[in-house]
C-alpha positions in Angstrom: 0.5 -40.4 15.1 2.0 -39.6 11.6 5.0 -37.4 11.3 4.7 -34.2 9.4 6.4 -34.5 6.0 9.0 -31.7 5.4 7.5 -30.7 2.1 3.9 -30.6 3.2 2.3 -27.2 3.3 2.2 -25.3 6.6 -1.1 -24.0 7.9 0.5 -21.4 10.2 -0.6 -17.8 9.9 1.7 -15.4 8.1 4.4 -14.0 10.3 5.4 -10.9 8.3 3.2 -7.8 8.0 0.7 -7.2 5.2 2.2 -4.4 3.1 -0.2 -1.9 1.7 1.3 0.6 -0.8 -1.0 3.7 -0.9 -1.3 6.8 -3.2 -4.1 8.4 -1.2 -6.8 7.5 -3.7 -10.1 5.8 -3.1 -8.6 2.6 -4.5 -5.8 2.8 -1.9 -8.4 3.2 0.8 -10.3 0.2 -0.3 -7.1 -1.8 -0.4 -6.2 -0.6 3.1 -9.6 -1.6 4.5 -9.4 -5.1 3.0 -5.8 -5.5 4.3 -6.9 -4.5 7.8 -9.6 -7.2 7.7 -6.9 -9.7 6.6 -4.5 -8.5 9.3 -7.2 -8.7 12.0 -8.3 -12.1 10.8 -4.8 -13.6 10.5 -3.4 -11.9 13.6 -0.6 -10.2 11.8 0.6 -6.6 11.5 -0.2 -4.0 8.8 2.5 -1.9 7.2 1.3 1.1 5.1 3.8 2.4 2.5 3.9 5.5 0.4 6.6 6.0 -2.2 7.6 9.6 -2.9 8.5 9.4 -6.6 10.3 11.7 -9.0 8.0 14.5 -10.0 9.0 14.0 -13.7 7.0 10.7 -13.5 3.8 12.5 -12.3 4.2 16.2 -12.3 1.8 18.0 -9.9 1.1 14.9 -7.8 1.8 16.7 -4.6 0.6 20.1 -5.9 -2.5 20.4 -3.8 -0.4 20.9 -0.6 2.6 22.5 -2.3 0.7 25.7 -3.1 0.8 27.1 0.4 4.2 25.6 1.2 6.3 26.4 -1.9 9.6 25.8 -0.3 8.7 22.6 1.5 10.5 19.4 0.4 8.4 16.9 -1.6 9.0 14.2 1.1 7.7 16.5 3.8 4.5 17.2 1.8 4.0 13.5 1.1 4.5 12.7 4.8 1.8 15.2 5.8 -0.5 13.8 3.1 0.2 10.2 4.4 -0.5 11.2 8.0 -3.8 13.0 6.9 -4.8 10.0 4.8 -4.3 7.6 7.7 -6.0 9.8 10.2 -9.1 10.1 7.9 -9.4 6.4 7.3 -8.8 5.5 11.0 -11.4 8.1 12.1 -14.0 6.6 9.7 -13.2 3.0 10.9 -12.6 2.9 14.6 -13.5 -0.8 14.8 -10.5 -1.9 12.7 -7.8 -2.7 15.2 -4.9 -3.5 12.7 -5.6 -0.2 11.0 -5.0 1.7 14.2 -1.7 -0.2 15.0 -0.3 0.0 11.5 3.3 0.9 10.9 3.5 3.8 8.4 6.5 3.9 6.0 7.6 6.7 3.7 10.4 6.0 1.2 11.7 7.8 -1.9 12.3 6.2 -5.3 10.6 4.5 -8.2 7.4 3.0 -6.9 7.6 -0.6 -8.2 11.3 -0.9 -7.2 10.8 0.5 -3.8 7.7 -1.5 -3.0 9.6 -4.7 -3.8 12.5 -3.6 -1.7 10.3 -2.8 1.2 8.6 -6.3 0.8 12.1 -7.9 1.3 13.2 -5.6 4.1 10.0 -5.9 6.1 9.7 -9.7 5.3 6.1 -9.0 4.2 3.7 -12.0 4.0 1.6 -10.4 1.3 0.9 -7.2 -0.6 -2.6 -5.6 -0.9 -2.8 -2.6 -3.2 -5.4 -0.6 -5.1 -5.6 0.0 -8.8 -7.8 2.1 -10.9 -7.3 -0.2 -13.9 -5.9 2.2 -16.5 -6.6 1.2 -20.1 -5.7 2.2 -23.6 -2.4 3.5 -24.9 -1.2 4.8 -21.5 -1.6 1.4 -20.0 0.1 -0.3 -22.9 3.1 2.0 -22.7 3.5 2.3 -18.9 1.5 -0.5 -17.3 0.2 0.1 -13.8 2.3 -0.1 -10.7 0.0 -2.7 -9.3 0.3 -4.9 -12.4 4.1 -4.6 -12.3 4.3 -5.5 -8.6 1.9 -8.4 -9.3 4.2 -9.7 -12.0 7.5 -9.3 -10.1 6.6 -10.1 -6.5 7.5 -13.5 -5.0 4.6 -13.4 -2.6 0.8 -13.2 -2.8 -0.5 -9.9 -4.2 -4.1 -8.8 -4.0 -5.3 -6.0 -6.3 -8.3 -4.1 -5.1 -10.6 -1.8 -7.1 -12.5 1.0 -5.4 -15.7 -0.2 -3.9 -18.8 1.3 -5.6 -20.8 3.7 -3.5 -24.5 3.1 -3.5 
């Protein structure tokens, strides 16, 4: 029997959770579904993250719920939206076990920075996130959060586009 070399690749399943940053979009839902398939197949946990960001970056982002709750803190509104998003996806996909056992995280800050911090804190094994694929001048000036995470992360990152509806 040959001894395993210390520098040979390990074929053990990932130990940390699969982190799925979401923004409540259809792209995020597609990423969440793919990540739940990965988690079920690999036998690891799923961590769903939403970053509450400065409204100067995206004014009106939480506006759809803020109308009836004008004095509610932005983090509270985002928390309600995250709970509703998860409940909606779980209801539509009762067969996805990892999705129903997912840890849900809500943090404040700049999305790219906070996603990478949560990766480290949670010891994530990979990141799966959606992207709408912005193009043109806006993309050149800002870049997408997904692209920035892809470029800066030190672990596997999968970018998911919304699945076409036929």
